[in-house]
PDB file of C-alpha atoms in Angstrom:
ATOM      1  CA  UNK A  13      32.146  -3.848 -39.013  1.00 40.00           C
ATOM      2  CA  UNK A  14      32.512  -2.025 -42.698  1.00 40.00           C
ATOM      3  CA  UNK A  15      35.599  -1.743 -44.384  1.00 43.00           C
ATOM      4  CA  UNK A  16      34.847   1.736 -46.969  1.00 52.00           C
ATOM      5  CA  UNK A  17      38.141   3.773 -47.015  1.00 60.00           C
ATOM      6  CA  UNK A  18      36.944   5.993 -49.901  1.00 65.00           C
ATOM      7  CA  UNK A  19      37.293  10.110 -48.808  1.00 83.00           C
ATOM      8  CA  UNK A  20      40.534  11.024 -46.786  1.00 92.00           C
ATOM      9  CA  UNK A  21      40.827  14.006 -44.198  1.00 94.00           C
ATOM     10  CA  UNK A  22      43.624  14.792 -42.899  1.00 98.00           C
ATOM     11  CA  UNK A  23      44.140  16.942 -39.725  1.00 98.00           C
ATOM     12  CA  UNK A  24      47.304  19.017 -38.796  1.00 98.00           C
ATOM     13  CA  UNK A  25      47.777  21.304 -35.512  1.00 98.00           C
ATOM     14  CA  UNK A  26      50.484  24.154 -35.805  1.00 97.00           C
ATOM     15  CA  UNK A  27      51.979  25.295 -32.714  1.00 93.00           C
ATOM     16  CA  UNK A  28      54.069  28.208 -34.356  1.00 93.00           C
ATOM     17  CA  UNK A  29      55.414  25.766 -36.842  1.00 94.00           C
ATOM     18  CA  UNK A  30      55.104  27.631 -40.076  1.00 92.00           C
ATOM     19  CA  UNK A  31      57.487  26.829 -42.637  1.00 95.00           C
ATOM     20  CA  UNK A  32      57.308  22.878 -41.897  1.00 96.00           C
ATOM     21  CA  UNK A  33      53.237  22.978 -41.943  1.00 97.00           C
ATOM     22  CA  UNK A  34      53.615  25.154 -45.496  1.00 97.00           C
ATOM     23  CA  UNK A  35      55.998  22.085 -46.815  1.00 97.00           C
ATOM     24  CA  UNK A  36      53.843  19.711 -45.379  1.00 98.00           C
ATOM     25  CA  UNK A  37      50.923  20.767 -47.052  1.00 98.00           C
ATOM     26  CA  UNK A  38      52.704  21.170 -50.646  1.00 98.00           C
ATOM     27  CA  UNK A  39      54.109  17.432 -49.962  1.00 98.00           C
ATOM     28  CA  UNK A  40      50.340  16.688 -49.326  1.00 98.00           C
ATOM     29  CA  UNK A  41      49.307  18.269 -52.756  1.00 97.00           C
ATOM     30  CA  UNK A  42      51.828  16.464 -54.907  1.00 96.00           C
ATOM     31  CA  UNK A  43      49.420  13.202 -54.107  1.00 93.00           C
ATOM     32  CA  UNK A  44      45.811  12.559 -55.685  1.00 87.00           C
ATOM     33  CA  UNK A  45      44.759  10.923 -52.475  1.00 88.00           C
ATOM     34  CA  UNK A  46      43.830  13.824 -50.187  1.00 94.00           C
ATOM     35  CA  UNK A  47      40.486  15.485 -50.213  1.00 93.00           C
ATOM     36  CA  UNK A  48      40.173  17.843 -48.005  1.00 94.00           C
ATOM     37  CA  UNK A  49      43.102  19.327 -45.289  1.00 97.00           C
ATOM     38  CA  UNK A  50      42.217  20.931 -41.520  1.00 97.00           C
ATOM     39  CA  UNK A  51      44.532  22.632 -40.855  1.00 98.00           C
ATOM     40  CA  UNK A  52      44.424  24.072 -36.463  1.00 98.00           C
ATOM     41  CA  UNK A  53      46.390  27.448 -35.899  1.00 97.00           C
ATOM     42  CA  UNK A  54      46.390  26.686 -32.100  1.00 96.00           C
ATOM     43  CA  UNK A  55      48.605  30.355 -31.722  1.00 94.00           C
ATOM     44  CA  UNK A  56      48.122  33.266 -34.119  1.00 93.00           C
ATOM     45  CA  UNK A  57      50.258  32.895 -37.414  1.00 95.00           C
ATOM     46  CA  UNK A  58      49.335  35.539 -39.596  1.00 93.00           C
ATOM     47  CA  UNK A  59      52.598  35.192 -41.623  1.00 95.00           C
ATOM     48  CA  UNK A  60      51.502  31.456 -42.648  1.00 96.00           C
ATOM     49  CA  UNK A  61      47.833  32.792 -43.169  1.00 93.00           C
ATOM     50  CA  UNK A  62      48.627  35.023 -45.573  1.00 94.00           C
ATOM     51  CA  UNK A  63      51.354  32.551 -47.406  1.00 96.00           C
ATOM     52  CA  UNK A  64      49.138  29.768 -47.706  1.00 96.00           C
ATOM     53  CA  UNK A  65      46.081  32.048 -49.052  1.00 95.00           C
ATOM     54  CA  UNK A  66      49.396  33.360 -51.632  1.00 97.00           C
ATOM     55  CA  UNK A  67      50.171  30.099 -52.603  1.00 96.00           C
ATOM     56  CA  UNK A  68      46.463  29.169 -53.269  1.00 96.00           C
ATOM     57  CA  UNK A  69      45.604  31.788 -55.465  1.00 95.00           C
ATOM     58  CA  UNK A  70      49.283  30.906 -57.393  1.00 96.00           C
ATOM     59  CA  UNK A  71      48.481  27.920 -58.235  1.00 95.00           C
ATOM     60  CA  UNK A  72      44.646  26.404 -56.651  1.00 96.00           C
ATOM     61  CA  UNK A  73      44.880  23.806 -53.737  1.00 97.00           C
ATOM     62  CA  UNK A  74      44.750  20.071 -55.301  1.00 96.00           C
ATOM     63  CA  UNK A  75      42.125  19.320 -52.326  1.00 96.00           C
ATOM     64  CA  UNK A  76      39.950  21.667 -49.685  1.00 94.00           C
ATOM     65  CA  UNK A  77      42.040  23.537 -47.209  1.00 96.00           C
ATOM     66  CA  UNK A  78      39.796  24.376 -43.765  1.00 95.00           C
ATOM     67  CA  UNK A  79      42.218  26.372 -41.843  1.00 96.00           C
ATOM     68  CA  UNK A  80      40.976  26.844 -38.092  1.00 95.00           C
ATOM     69  CA  UNK A  81      42.262  29.867 -36.007  1.00 95.00           C
ATOM     70  CA  UNK A  82      41.705  28.837 -32.427  1.00 96.00           C
ATOM     71  CA  UNK A  83      40.668  31.658 -30.025  1.00 94.00           C
ATOM     72  CA  UNK A  84      42.755  30.211 -26.950  1.00 94.00           C
ATOM     73  CA  UNK A  85      45.467  27.463 -27.145  1.00 93.00           C
ATOM     74  CA  UNK A  86      43.956  23.840 -26.615  1.00 93.00           C
ATOM     75  CA  UNK A  87      45.660  20.659 -25.642  1.00 92.00           C
ATOM     76  CA  UNK A  88      46.821  17.590 -28.651  1.00 94.00           C
ATOM     77  CA  UNK A  89      44.076  15.874 -28.545  1.00 95.00           C
ATOM     78  CA  UNK A  90      41.152  18.533 -28.307  1.00 96.00           C
ATOM     79  CA  UNK A  91      42.539  19.929 -31.516  1.00 96.00           C
ATOM     80  CA  UNK A  92      42.482  16.973 -33.455  1.00 97.00           C
ATOM     81  CA  UNK A  93      39.045  16.146 -31.385  1.00 97.00           C
ATOM     82  CA  UNK A  94      37.658  19.626 -32.815  1.00 97.00           C
ATOM     83  CA  UNK A  95      38.893  19.236 -36.371  1.00 97.00           C
ATOM     84  CA  UNK A  96      37.168  16.197 -36.287  1.00 95.00           C
ATOM     85  CA  UNK A  97      33.673  17.803 -35.696  1.00 94.00           C
ATOM     86  CA  UNK A  98      34.843  20.439 -38.289  1.00 91.00           C
ATOM     87  CA  UNK A  99      35.108  17.407 -40.984  1.00 89.00           C
ATOM     88  CA  UNK A 100      32.059  15.797 -40.106  1.00 88.00           C
ATOM     89  CA  UNK A 101      29.666  18.877 -39.721  1.00 87.00           C
ATOM     90  CA  UNK A 102      31.387  19.905 -43.311  1.00 83.00           C
ATOM     91  CA  UNK A 103      30.513  16.065 -44.026  1.00 78.00           C
ATOM     92  CA  UNK A 104      26.931  16.139 -43.365  1.00 79.00           C
ATOM     93  CA  UNK A 105      26.640  19.534 -45.091  1.00 80.00           C
ATOM     94  CA  UNK A 106      28.080  17.629 -48.466  1.00 77.00           C
ATOM     95  CA  UNK A 107      26.301  14.581 -48.435  1.00 69.00           C
ATOM     96  CA  UNK A 108      23.627  14.617 -45.837  1.00 67.00           C
ATOM     97  CA  UNK A 109      25.053  12.136 -43.916  1.00 63.00           C
ATOM     98  CA  UNK A 110      27.643  11.204 -40.730  1.00 65.00           C
ATOM     99  CA  UNK A 111      31.539  10.030 -42.145  1.00 68.00           C
ATOM    100  CA  UNK A 112      30.888   6.303 -41.341  1.00 70.00           C
ATOM    101  CA  UNK A 113      33.485   5.916 -44.339  1.00 72.00           C
ATOM    102  CA  UNK A 114      36.376   7.504 -45.352  1.00 87.00           C
ATOM    103  CA  UNK A 115      40.019   7.712 -43.195  1.00 94.00           C
ATOM    104  CA  UNK A 116      40.934  10.670 -40.821  1.00 96.00           C
ATOM    105  CA  UNK A 117      44.539  11.162 -40.750  1.00 98.00           C
ATOM    106  CA  UNK A 118      46.302  12.522 -37.818  1.00 98.00           C
ATOM    107  CA  UNK A 119      49.611  14.264 -38.863  1.00 98.00           C
ATOM    108  CA  UNK A 120      52.165  15.858 -37.137  1.00 98.00           C
ATOM    109  CA  UNK A 121      53.641  19.365 -39.024  1.00 97.00           C
ATOM    110  CA  UNK A 122      56.563  18.056 -38.301  1.00 97.00           C
ATOM    111  CA  UNK A 123      56.084  15.211 -40.682  1.00 98.00           C
ATOM    112  CA  UNK A 124      57.818  15.398 -44.143  1.00 97.00           C
ATOM    113  CA  UNK A 125      56.748  12.696 -46.763  1.00 97.00           C
ATOM    114  CA  UNK A 126      59.599  11.584 -49.548  1.00 95.00           C
ATOM    115  CA  UNK A 127      56.976   9.505 -51.001  1.00 95.00           C
ATOM    116  CA  UNK A 128      52.961   8.573 -50.881  1.00 97.00           C
ATOM    117  CA  UNK A 129      52.207   7.116 -47.363  1.00 98.00           C
ATOM    118  CA  UNK A 130      48.697   6.791 -48.241  1.00 98.00           C
ATOM    119  CA  UNK A 131      48.507   4.579 -50.668  1.00 96.00           C
ATOM    120  CA  UNK A 132      50.063   1.830 -48.775  1.00 98.00           C
ATOM    121  CA  UNK A 133      48.304   2.448 -45.911  1.00 98.00           C
ATOM    122  CA  UNK A 134      44.633   2.486 -47.465  1.00 96.00           C
ATOM    123  CA  UNK A 135      45.690  -0.660 -49.237  1.00 97.00           C
ATOM    124  CA  UNK A 136      45.957  -2.367 -45.920  1.00 98.00           C
ATOM    125  CA  UNK A 137      42.833  -0.922 -44.405  1.00 97.00           C
ATOM    126  CA  UNK A 138      41.160  -2.139 -47.683  1.00 96.00           C
ATOM    127  CA  UNK A 139      42.578  -5.493 -47.311  1.00 97.00           C
ATOM    128  CA  UNK A 140      41.670  -5.985 -43.223  1.00 97.00           C
ATOM    129  CA  UNK A 141      38.383  -4.741 -42.225  1.00 96.00           C
ATOM    130  CA  UNK A 142      39.154  -5.111 -38.606  1.00 97.00           C
ATOM    131  CA  UNK A 143      41.779  -2.786 -38.727  1.00 98.00           C
ATOM    132  CA  UNK A 144      40.907   0.360 -37.409  1.00 98.00           C
ATOM    133  CA  UNK A 145      44.650   1.945 -36.996  1.00 99.00           C
ATOM    134  CA  UNK A 146      47.553   1.800 -39.499  1.00 99.00           C
ATOM    135  CA  UNK A 147      50.889   3.615 -39.293  1.00 98.00           C
ATOM    136  CA  UNK A 148      53.465   3.877 -41.208  1.00 98.00           C
ATOM    137  CA  UNK A 149      57.123   3.393 -40.346  1.00 98.00           C
ATOM    138  CA  UNK A 150      58.961   6.541 -38.989  1.00 97.00           C
ATOM    139  CA  UNK A 151      62.520   7.222 -39.650  1.00 97.00           C
ATOM    140  CA  UNK A 152      64.736  10.164 -38.945  1.00 95.00           C
ATOM    141  CA  UNK A 153      66.336  12.379 -41.303  1.00 94.00           C
ATOM    142  CA  UNK A 154      69.068  10.079 -41.648  1.00 95.00           C
ATOM    143  CA  UNK A 155      66.652   7.205 -42.721  1.00 95.00           C
ATOM    144  CA  UNK A 156      67.527   5.877 -39.198  1.00 93.00           C
ATOM    145  CA  UNK A 157      64.251   3.795 -37.862  1.00 93.00           C
ATOM    146  CA  UNK A 158      62.817   5.893 -34.856  1.00 93.00           C
ATOM    147  CA  UNK A 159      61.087   4.285 -31.716  1.00 90.00           C
ATOM    148  CA  UNK A 160      57.415   4.954 -32.485  1.00 94.00           C
ATOM    149  CA  UNK A 161      55.749   1.724 -32.048  1.00 96.00           C
ATOM    150  CA  UNK A 162      55.827   0.166 -28.570  1.00 94.00           C
ATOM    151  CA  UNK A 163      54.122  -2.416 -25.920  1.00 93.00           C
ATOM    152  CA  UNK A 164      52.157  -1.180 -23.126  1.00 92.00           C
ATOM    153  CA  UNK A 165      54.229   1.108 -20.780  1.00 89.00           C
ATOM    154  CA  UNK A 166      54.128  -0.326 -17.080  1.00 84.00           C
ATOM    155  CA  UNK A 167      55.860   1.321 -13.825  1.00 77.00           C
ATOM    156  CA  UNK A 168      58.902  -0.859 -14.416  1.00 77.00           C
ATOM    157  CA  UNK A 169      59.278  -0.234 -18.311  1.00 64.00           C
ATOM    158  CA  UNK A 170      59.667   2.837 -17.711  1.00 68.00           C
ATOM    159  CA  UNK A 171      62.230   2.376 -15.105  1.00 64.00           C
ATOM    160  CA  UNK A 172      64.098  -0.448 -17.422  1.00 62.00           C
ATOM    161  CA  UNK A 173      63.735   2.562 -20.432  1.00 55.00           C
ATOM    162  CA  UNK A 174      65.178   4.932 -18.278  1.00 53.00           C
ATOM    163  CA  UNK A 175      68.000   2.700 -16.963  1.00 50.00           C
ATOM    164  CA  UNK A 176      69.121   1.674 -20.829  1.00 41.00           C
ATOM    165  CA  UNK A 177      69.040   5.931 -21.830  1.00 49.00           C
ATOM    166  CA  UNK A 178      71.409   6.540 -18.860  1.00 45.00           C
ATOM    167  CA  UNK A 179      73.642   3.602 -19.646  1.00 48.00           C
ATOM    168  CA  UNK A 180      73.727   4.234 -23.105  1.00 52.00           C
ATOM    169  CA  UNK A 181      75.503   7.652 -22.845  1.00 57.00           C
ATOM    170  CA  UNK A 182      77.798   6.657 -19.972  1.00 52.00           C
ATOM    171  CA  UNK A 183      78.498   3.677 -22.512  1.00 56.00           C
ATOM    172  CA  UNK A 184      77.602   1.142 -20.432  1.00 50.00           C
ATOM    173  CA  UNK A 185      75.436  -0.782 -22.901  1.00 49.00           C
ATOM    174  CA  UNK A 186      75.360  -0.712 -26.502  1.00 51.00           C
ATOM    175  CA  UNK A 187      72.062  -2.606 -26.978  1.00 48.00           C
ATOM    176  CA  UNK A 188      70.281  -1.342 -29.812  1.00 51.00           C
ATOM    177  CA  UNK A 189      66.906  -1.540 -28.735  1.00 52.00           C
ATOM    178  CA  UNK A 190      65.188   0.275 -25.646  1.00 52.00           C
ATOM    179  CA  UNK A 191      62.874  -1.594 -23.198  1.00 52.00           C
ATOM    180  CA  UNK A 192      59.410  -1.741 -24.779  1.00 59.00           C
ATOM    181  CA  UNK A 193      59.858  -0.907 -28.125  1.00 71.00           C
ATOM    182  CA  UNK A 194      58.531  -2.828 -31.051  1.00 80.00           C
ATOM    183  CA  UNK A 195      60.667  -4.586 -33.415  1.00 83.00           C
ATOM    184  CA  UNK A 196      59.878  -4.657 -37.456  1.00 85.00           C
ATOM    185  CA  UNK A 197      57.227  -7.652 -37.728  1.00 86.00           C
ATOM    186  CA  UNK A 198      55.956  -7.251 -34.188  1.00 88.00           C
ATOM    187  CA  UNK A 199      52.352  -6.090 -33.706  1.00 90.00           C
ATOM    188  CA  UNK A 200      52.507  -2.854 -31.430  1.00 96.00           C
ATOM    189  CA  UNK A 201      50.272  -1.911 -28.205  1.00 96.00           C
ATOM    190  CA  UNK A 202      50.312   1.538 -28.876  1.00 97.00           C
ATOM    191  CA  UNK A 203      51.761   4.111 -31.877  1.00 98.00           C
ATOM    192  CA  UNK A 204      52.980   7.658 -31.190  1.00 97.00           C
ATOM    193  CA  UNK A 205      50.398  10.154 -32.898  1.00 97.00           C
ATOM    194  CA  UNK A 206      52.789  11.892 -35.510  1.00 98.00           C
ATOM    195  CA  UNK A 207      51.165   9.734 -38.400  1.00 99.00           C
ATOM    196  CA  UNK A 208      47.983   7.908 -37.764  1.00 99.00           C
ATOM    197  CA  UNK A 209      45.185   6.624 -40.715  1.00 98.00           C
ATOM    198  CA  UNK A 210      42.326   5.819 -39.181  1.00 98.00           C
ATOM    199  CA  UNK A 211      39.309   3.920 -40.345  1.00 96.00           C
ATOM    200  CA  UNK A 212      36.339   6.619 -39.855  1.00 93.00           C
ATOM    201  CA  UNK A 213      34.067   4.264 -38.076  1.00 94.00           C
ATOM    202  CA  UNK A 214      36.718   3.288 -35.712  1.00 96.00           C
ATOM    203  CA  UNK A 215      37.342   7.231 -34.723  1.00 96.00           C
ATOM    204  CA  UNK A 216      33.897   7.109 -34.037  1.00 93.00           C
ATOM    205  CA  UNK A 217      33.458   3.984 -32.611  1.00 93.00           C
ATOM    206  CA  UNK A 218      36.181   5.493 -29.625  1.00 97.00           C
ATOM    207  CA  UNK A 219      35.302   8.873 -29.579  1.00 96.00           C
ATOM    208  CA  UNK A 220      38.563   9.988 -30.141  1.00 97.00           C
ATOM    209  CA  UNK A 221      41.236  11.560 -28.217  1.00 98.00           C
ATOM    210  CA  UNK A 222      40.287  12.024 -24.408  1.00 96.00           C
ATOM    211  CA  UNK A 223      41.128  16.056 -23.743  1.00 91.00           C
ATOM    212  CA  UNK A 224      41.652  15.292 -20.231  1.00 91.00           C
ATOM    213  CA  UNK A 225      45.315  14.363 -21.282  1.00 89.00           C
ATOM    214  CA  UNK A 226      47.746  17.042 -21.928  1.00 76.00           C
ATOM    215  CA  UNK A 227      50.177  16.985 -24.620  1.00 73.00           C
ATOM    216  CA  UNK A 228      51.497  13.505 -23.604  1.00 83.00           C
ATOM    217  CA  UNK A 229      49.509  10.196 -22.728  1.00 92.00           C
ATOM    218  CA  UNK A 230      46.397  10.794 -25.021  1.00 95.00           C
ATOM    219  CA  UNK A 231      47.999   8.380 -27.876  1.00 97.00           C
ATOM    220  CA  UNK A 232      48.729   5.234 -25.914  1.00 97.00           C
ATOM    221  CA  UNK A 233      45.238   5.859 -24.552  1.00 98.00           C
ATOM    222  CA  UNK A 234      43.480   6.022 -27.544  1.00 98.00           C
ATOM    223  CA  UNK A 235      45.387   3.325 -28.815  1.00 98.00           C
ATOM    224  CA  UNK A 236      44.569   0.855 -26.115  1.00 98.00           C
ATOM    225  CA  UNK A 237      40.776   2.130 -26.288  1.00 98.00           C
ATOM    226  CA  UNK A 238      40.376   1.562 -29.915  1.00 98.00           C
ATOM    227  CA  UNK A 239      42.100  -2.125 -29.528  1.00 98.00           C
ATOM    228  CA  UNK A 240      39.533  -2.230 -26.130  1.00 98.00           C
ATOM    229  CA  UNK A 241      36.344  -1.860 -28.944  1.00 97.00           C
ATOM    230  CA  UNK A 242      37.714  -4.322 -30.883  1.00 97.00           C
ATOM    231  CA  UNK A 243      39.786  -2.896 -33.549  1.00 98.00           C
ATOM    232  CA  UNK A 244      42.990  -3.565 -34.658  1.00 98.00           C
ATOM    233  CA  UNK A 245      46.269  -1.295 -34.770  1.00 98.00           C
ATOM    234  CA  UNK A 246      49.062  -1.812 -37.053  1.00 98.00           C
ATOM    235  CA  UNK A 247      52.432  -0.606 -38.628  1.00 98.00           C
ATOM    236  CA  UNK A 248      52.375  -1.090 -42.697  1.00 98.00           C
ATOM    237  CA  UNK A 249      56.136  -1.656 -43.274  1.00 97.00           C
ATOM    238  CA  UNK A 250      55.691  -0.294 -47.310  1.00 98.00           C
ATOM    239  CA  UNK A 251      55.203   3.373 -45.943  1.00 98.00           C
ATOM    240  CA  UNK A 252      57.611   5.829 -44.710  1.00 98.00           C
ATOM    241  CA  UNK A 253      57.390   8.886 -43.497  1.00 98.00           C
ATOM    242  CA  UNK A 254      60.231  11.349 -41.827  1.00 98.00           C
ATOM    243  CA  UNK A 255      59.455  12.563 -38.597  1.00 97.00           C
ATOM    244  CA  UNK A 256      61.813  15.352 -37.363  1.00 89.00           C
ATOM    245  CA  UNK A 257      61.144  14.415 -33.160  1.00 73.00           C
ATOM    246  CA  UNK A 258      61.990  16.911 -30.941  1.00 65.00           C
ATOM    247  CA  UNK A 259      61.439  14.951 -27.941  1.00 57.00           C
ATOM    248  CA  UNK A 260      60.567  17.917 -25.803  1.00 49.00           C
ATOM    249  CA  UNK A 261      60.496  15.790 -22.523  1.00 48.00           C
ATOM    250  CA  UNK A 262      64.199  14.888 -22.230  1.00 50.00           C
ATOM    251  CA  UNK A 263      65.156  18.590 -22.025  1.00 54.00           C
ATOM    252  CA  UNK A 264      62.288  20.355 -20.440  1.00 65.00           C
ATOM    253  CA  UNK A 265      61.506  20.431 -17.080  1.00 68.00           C
ATOM    254  CA  UNK A 266      57.805  21.766 -17.634  1.00 75.00           C
ATOM    255  CA  UNK A 267      57.400  19.076 -20.491  1.00 70.00           C
ATOM    256  CA  UNK A 268      58.789  16.021 -18.178  1.00 76.00           C
ATOM    257  CA  UNK A 269      56.235  17.169 -15.591  1.00 80.00           C
ATOM    258  CA  UNK A 270      53.621  16.653 -17.934  1.00 73.00           C
ATOM    259  CA  UNK A 271      54.636  13.586 -19.406  1.00 75.00           C
ATOM    260  CA  UNK A 272      55.036  12.218 -15.943  1.00 82.00           C
ATOM    261  CA  UNK A 273      52.272  13.764 -14.903  1.00 85.00           C
ATOM    262  CA  UNK A 274      50.115  11.922 -17.854  1.00 85.00           C
ATOM    263  CA  UNK A 275      52.118   8.311 -17.281  1.00 88.00           C
ATOM    264  CA  UNK A 276      50.097   8.415 -13.839  1.00 90.00           C
ATOM    265  CA  UNK A 277      46.972   9.477 -15.426  1.00 94.00           C
ATOM    266  CA  UNK A 278      47.339   6.623 -17.432  1.00 93.00           C
ATOM    267  CA  UNK A 279      47.954   3.975 -15.142  1.00 93.00           C
ATOM    268  CA  UNK A 280      45.192   4.459 -13.268  1.00 94.00           C
ATOM    269  CA  UNK A 281      42.818   4.706 -16.321  1.00 95.00           C
ATOM    270  CA  UNK A 282      39.997   1.772 -16.631  1.00 96.00           C
ATOM    271  CA  UNK A 283      41.115   1.618 -20.117  1.00 96.00           C
ATOM    272  CA  UNK A 284      44.749   1.010 -18.830  1.00 94.00           C
ATOM    273  CA  UNK A 285      43.467  -1.908 -16.232  1.00 96.00           C
ATOM    274  CA  UNK A 286      40.876  -2.903 -18.924  1.00 97.00           C
ATOM    275  CA  UNK A 287      44.077  -3.706 -21.646  1.00 96.00           C
ATOM    276  CA  UNK A 288      46.542  -5.352 -19.220  1.00 92.00           C
ATOM    277  CA  UNK A 289      43.308  -7.422 -17.700  1.00 94.00           C
ATOM    278  CA  UNK A 290      43.179  -8.622 -21.723  1.00 91.00           C
ATOM    279  CA  UNK A 291      46.450  -9.036 -23.261  1.00 84.00           C
ATOM    280  CA  UNK A 292      46.985 -10.996 -19.584  1.00 81.00           C
ATOM    281  CA  UNK A 293      44.188 -13.659 -20.322  1.00 76.00           C
ATOM    282  CA  UNK A 294      45.373 -13.906 -23.922  1.00 65.00           C
TER     283      UNK A 294
END
């Protein structure tokens, strides 16, 4: 496994996130580490497109900003896979070769940067050539650590999480950590895809997200396949981002159905079966 981490492309997908995306781009512009941003508009956002063009004319973006407008809406994974293909094509045009070196960052539009997370993340990748993906600590707007890194979700662990959540709301338990949540310093089985920094070779090795997942589950599946391919997954404690998480599946019946359907799909998948068997054999 090669260890180059030069070159950084950031993939952001907007589903009508407008001002959040604009704010995030300006935060990225304040950094010196980003080479290219691929922004996918999953729905028509003419006001955002106009604002970004005006921003770029007033003060040129310090990175190449590629804005792609989808003709029809796609799922989370399909959009980021599309961004990777676009990046790979542009990279080949620029350099005449596939992007074997460098990093691909998957970043949610509801991420806010109070500091540069890329410097410690890239340093971690440079130190450990076996790492395929490294993630910052996610906190909420108050600075509290979020539940973003977890162990393998099983039917039993999901049932325990639901019971814990109900008990917390009713005041029956005050346990601060949900079942399946990874404590600081513990190695996670998966990390939600709100912010990943992925080595280009590792992304190519996995083939990206499985587009058969819709909205939920694709991040779990990808993390399992990453590790089955021999790459490591880690959280870097010195890097931090703010994630304004929506938790739609807790409030929206349609999102809850999508979430449950994706979990069922995950539990039937070869990646889940193989990862569970591999972990049992450690």
